C-alpha positions as semicolon CSV with decimal commas, in nm:
position;residue;x (nm);y (nm);z (nm)
1;V;-1,505;1,026;0,163
2;Q;-1,289;1,120;-0,135
3;N;-1,382;0,868;-0,404
4;A;-1,087;0,841;-0,642
5;F;-1,207;0,522;-0,808
6;G;-1,308;0,553;-1,172
7;Y;-1,668;0,630;-1,258
8;G;-1,810;0,564;-1,606
9;L;-1,878;0,196;-1,672
10;F;-1,670;0,077;-1,374
11;T;-1,874;-0,052;-1,079
12;G;-1,607;0,048;-0,826
13;G;-1,664;0,423;-0,848
14;L;-2,042;0,408;-0,847
15;G;-2,048;0,132;-0,584
16;F;-1,843;0,335;-0,336
17;H;-2,044;0,648;-0,422
18;M;-2,374;0,481;-0,337
19;G;-2,232;0,316;-0,025
20;A;-2,094;0,642;0,113
21;E;-2,426;0,816;0,052
22;K;-2,617;0,533;0,222
23;I;-2,421;0,569;0,548
24;G;-2,462;0,948;0,539
25;A;-2,101;1,038;0,462
26;T;-2,014;1,358;0,277
27;L;-1,888;1,243;-0,061
28;I;-1,628;1,404;-0,289
29;P;-1,688;1,232;-0,628
30;V;-1,351;1,332;-0,774
31;A;-1,280;1,007;-0,969
32;T;-0,927;0,910;-1,067
33;G;-0,655;1,133;-1,213
34;L;-0,564;1,504;-1,174
35;S;-0,347;1,413;-0,877
36;Q;-0,249;1,764;-0,768
37;R;-0,617;1,857;-0,754
38;Q;-0,678;1,546;-0,542
39;I;-0,428;1,675;-0,284
40;M;-0,583;2,024;-0,294
41;L;-0,931;1,880;-0,231
42;M;-0,806;1,664;0,055
43;R;-0,653;1,969;0,221
44;D;-0,935;2,216;0,150
45;L;-1,231;1,987;0,222
46;G;-1,082;1,791;0,512
47;T;-1,101;1,443;0,356
48;T;-1,084;1,168;0,618
49;V;-1,139;0,860;0,398
50;L;-0,963;0,793;0,068
51;A;-1,108;0,528;-0,166
52;C;-0,890;0,431;-0,464
53;T;-0,668;0,158;-0,605
54;P;-0,356;0,092;-0,395
55;S;-0,125;0,190;-0,681
56;Y;-0,303;0,526;-0,712
57;A;-0,268;0,580;-0,337
58;L;0,111;0,551;-0,381
59;T;0,095;0,791;-0,676
60;L;-0,083;1,044;-0,451
61;A;0,190;0,990;-0,191
62;D;0,449;1,077;-0,460
63;V;0,258;1,394;-0,552
64;L;0,234;1,485;-0,183
65;A;0,614;1,467;-0,160
66;E;0,670;1,654;-0,490
67;T;0,445;1,943;-0,388
68;G;0,608;1,968;-0,045
69;T;0,277;1,906;0,134
70;D;0,316;1,771;0,486
71;R;0,091;1,471;0,541
72;N;0,006;1,622;0,880
73;D;-0,168;1,905;0,692
74;L;-0,426;1,646;0,583
75;R;-0,698;1,485;0,796
76;L;-0,677;1,140;0,635
77;R;-0,760;0,853;0,872
78;V;-0,865;0,562;0,650
79;G;-0,777;0,426;0,307
80;I;-1,005;0,171;0,135
81;H;-0,817;0,010;-0,150
82;G;-0,896;-0,265;-0,398
83;A;-0,962;-0,348;-0,765
84;E;-0,607;-0,478;-0,813
85;P;-0,360;-0,706;-0,633
86;W;-0,138;-0,550;-0,367
87;T;0,107;-0,673;-0,108
88;E;0,164;-0,615;0,261
89;G;0,473;-0,418;0,157
90;M;0,253;-0,181;-0,044
91;R;0,020;-0,151;0,253
92;R;0,306;-0,041;0,479
93;Q;0,426;0,214;0,225
94;I;0,078;0,367;0,182
95;E;0,019;0,387;0,557
96;E;0,357;0,540;0,631
97;R;0,351;0,793;0,349
98;L;-0,013;0,906;0,377
99;G;-0,054;0,865;0,752
100;L;-0,369;0,651;0,747
101;E;-0,494;0,297;0,816
102;T;-0,561;0,090;0,504
103;F;-0,837;-0,164;0,446
104;D;-0,835;-0,424;0,170
105;N;-1,153;-0,442;-0,037
106;Y;-1,268;-0,714;-0,278
107;G;-1,545;-0,701;-0,531
108;L;-1,644;-0,794;-0,882
109;T;-1,890;-0,650;-1,130
110;E;-2,096;-0,971;-1,142
111;M;-2,166;-0,949;-0,765
112;F;-2,265;-0,584;-0,697
113;G;-1,918;-0,438;-0,757
114;P;-1,712;-0,350;-0,447
115;A;-1,956;-0,486;-0,188
116;V;-1,831;-0,845;-0,164
117;A;-1,568;-0,834;0,114
118;L;-1,375;-0,588;0,332
119;E;-1,121;-0,609;0,613
120;C;-1,203;-0,509;0,970
121;V;-0,963;-0,333;1,211
122;Y;-0,779;-0,660;1,285
123;H;-0,671;-0,703;0,920
124;H;-0,684;-1,083;0,935
125;G;-0,877;-1,170;0,622
126;L;-1,164;-0,994;0,448
127;H;-1,518;-1,036;0,584
128;L;-1,741;-1,173;0,309
129;Q;-2,096;-1,037;0,306
130;D;-2,229;-1,391;0,335
131;D;-2,586;-1,275;0,391
132;L;-2,568;-1,162;0,026
133;F;-2,337;-1,424;-0,124
134;Y;-2,278;-1,793;-0,052
135;P;-1,901;-1,853;-0,085
136;E;-1,720;-2,175;-0,170
137;V;-1,359;-2,251;-0,257
138;V;-1,302;-2,531;-0,509
139;D;-1,017;-2,704;-0,685
140;P;-0,984;-2,501;-1,008
141;I;-0,927;-2,815;-1,216
142;T;-1,182;-3,061;-1,075
143;G;-1,437;-2,814;-0,935
144;E;-1,455;-3,016;-0,612
145;P;-1,465;-2,831;-0,275
146;V;-1,131;-2,803;-0,093
147;E;-1,071;-2,832;0,281
148;A;-1,127;-2,522;0,498
149;G;-0,819;-2,303;0,490
150;E;-0,690;-2,460;0,166
151;T;-0,629;-2,232;-0,133
152;G;-0,849;-2,272;-0,439
153;E;-1,083;-2,084;-0,672
154;L;-1,349;-1,865;-0,510
155;V;-1,702;-1,951;-0,621
156;L;-1,998;-1,724;-0,529
157;T;-2,374;-1,771;-0,541
158;S;-2,593;-1,461;-0,514
159;L;-2,867;-1,491;-0,249
160;V;-3,066;-1,169;-0,292
161;R;-3,034;-1,063;-0,656
162;T;-3,347;-1,071;-0,866
163;G;-3,239;-0,913;-1,197
164;M;-2,942;-1,138;-1,270
165;P;-2,901;-1,408;-1,005
166;L;-2,584;-1,617;-1,043
167;I;-2,543;-1,971;-0,911
168;R;-2,192;-2,099;-0,838
169;Y;-2,022;-1,823;-1,033
170;R;-1,654;-1,907;-1,079
171;T;-1,455;-1,591;-1,009
172;R;-1,116;-1,732;-1,124
173;D;-0,964;-1,566;-0,816
174;L;-0,747;-1,781;-0,586
175;T;-0,801;-1,754;-0,209
176;A;-0,886;-1,956;0,102
177;L;-1,177;-1,926;0,346
178;I;-1,120;-1,862;0,719
179;P;-1,424;-2,014;0,897
180;E;-1,342;-1,934;1,264
181;P;-1,494;-1,615;1,414
182;C;-1,292;-1,294;1,402
183;R;-1,171;-1,108;1,711
184;C;-1,392;-0,815;1,605
185;G;-1,699;-1,022;1,696
186;R;-1,843;-1,061;1,347
187;T;-1,939;-1,418;1,261
188;S;-1,929;-1,384;0,882
189;V;-1,683;-1,607;0,701
190;R;-1,356;-1,443;0,600
191;M;-1,137;-1,490;0,296
192;Q;-0,764;-1,448;0,268
193;R;-0,611;-1,185;0,040
194;I;-0,637;-1,286;-0,328
195;V;-0,312;-1,460;-0,420
196;G;-0,354;-1,494;-0,797
197;R;-0,573;-1,594;-1,090
198;V;-0,665;-1,925;-1,250
199;D;-0,668;-1,770;-1,599
200;D;-0,438;-1,524;-1,774
201;M;-0,642;-1,211;-1,699
202;L;-0,438;-0,902;-1,612
203;V;-0,564;-0,629;-1,378
204;I;-0,425;-0,294;-1,491
205;R;-0,529;0,019;-1,297
206;G;-0,838;-0,169;-1,180
207;V;-0,939;-0,273;-1,534
208;N;-0,959;-0,638;-1,637
209;V;-0,756;-0,702;-1,954
210;F;-0,728;-1,035;-2,134
211;P;-0,435;-1,101;-2,372
212;S;-0,688;-1,247;-2,617
213;Q;-0,847;-0,901;-2,651
214;I;-0,512;-0,753;-2,748
215;E;-0,442;-1,036;-2,992
216;T;-0,778;-0,987;-3,164
217;V;-0,697;-0,619;-3,227
218;L;-0,346;-0,693;-3,357
219;L;-0,485;-0,945;-3,605
220;E;-0,705;-0,671;-3,755
221;F;-0,392;-0,505;-3,900
222;G;-0,246;-0,675;-4,205
223;E;0,075;-0,474;-4,170
224;L;0,169;-0,670;-3,857
225;A;0,322;-1,013;-3,807
226;P;0,141;-1,237;-3,552
227;H;0,418;-1,206;-3,290
228;Y;0,378;-0,983;-2,985
229;Q;0,463;-0,937;-2,620
230;I;0,254;-0,774;-2,346
231;I;0,469;-0,601;-2,083
232;V;0,311;-0,479;-1,758
233;D;0,527;-0,269;-1,529
234;R;0,478;-0,038;-1,232
235;P;0,727;0,251;-1,247
236;K;0,644;0,525;-0,997
237;N;0,376;0,295;-0,847
238;L;0,131;0,319;-1,139
239;D;0,062;0,030;-1,376
240;T;0,185;0,069;-1,733
241;L;0,103;-0,150;-2,031
242;E;0,327;-0,184;-2,335
243;V;0,246;-0,394;-2,642
244;Q;0,550;-0,486;-2,847
245;V;0,456;-0,618;-3,192
246;E;0,646;-0,703;-3,510
247;A;0,581;-0,534;-3,842
248;S;0,561;-0,751;-4,152
249;E;0,880;-0,744;-4,357
250;E;0,708;-0,560;-4,645
251;F;0,566;-0,289;-4,416
252;W;0,899;-0,250;-4,232
253;R;1,067;-0,140;-4,554
254;Q;0,828;0,156;-4,591
255;G;1,008;0,363;-4,327
256;E;0,935;0,564;-4,015
257;E;0,638;0,779;-4,122
258;P;0,405;0,484;-4,198
259;W;0,526;0,318;-3,876
260;A;0,427;0,623;-3,668
261;Q;0,085;0,642;-3,836
262;L;0,016;0,273;-3,772
263;Q;0,143;0,306;-3,415
264;A;-0,110;0,584;-3,345
265;K;-0,397;0,391;-3,508
266;L;-0,310;0,076;-3,317
267;R;-0,285;0,261;-2,985
268;A;-0,627;0,423;-3,039
269;R;-0,788;0,092;-3,139
270;L;-0,646;-0,093;-2,838
271;T;-0,772;0,183;-2,607
272;Q;-1,122;0,142;-2,754
273;V;-1,122;-0,231;-2,682
274;I;-0,939;-0,268;-2,349
275;V;-1,013;0,082;-2,203
276;V;-0,652;0,114;-2,080
277;T;-0,425;0,322;-2,306
278;P;-0,108;0,123;-2,390
279;E;0,228;0,218;-2,530
280;V;0,278;0,048;-2,865
281;T;0,628;-0,044;-2,982
């Protein structure tokens, strides 16, 4: 298992690490980044399972093409991808370009990280580990349960945690439950792919970012006017974040050197707070 999820204070990397060790898999704890080295390790060590965000899987596919490596030179069989939204179109691209079968994964820090739900080979919904979590789907406005199969906000109650048990934790993620048994024979309840959020949280390279965090940082700088835009894009299959902000009229008159200095300070401060490094314009 080549674990290309982030380590550090992100539960995804450590969660997959511990899970792979528990089932006796050989683990390559490479973390994210250094994409050419990722390809080298896949080839040299015979990686069969790739765990990473779906956008990073497409980035690795780009690097594979750029370096002229034939996907048939790799032994990849399975991709486990999560921590950010992705579409069926992305799934098809990853599978075609890397030559593997992908599995959608869902998790959240408050519920053991990546261990909440995973697809089986039939790819019809994600099996919730409902021996560990009691799932409900509710109307995000009223909090009342919705009918089976109806989309609403996923609510989870932890059943086995002792250090920090959570009762009816509102995830803010929108999905629907699939109660009927799966063709694979498992009887655990399934959930559909996450279709959106109730709040304005952004997921950028697997990191949760709230616009309010960015606004708080911008308001620390007296040289700026309180007008900004947050632009999230995905050129070359990897999330980018740009913060466009206005300078105050007085500061604008000072010229390009002070602008560049403030730009660097602002970029560093935002990185400290939201973990993701943005472009600042």
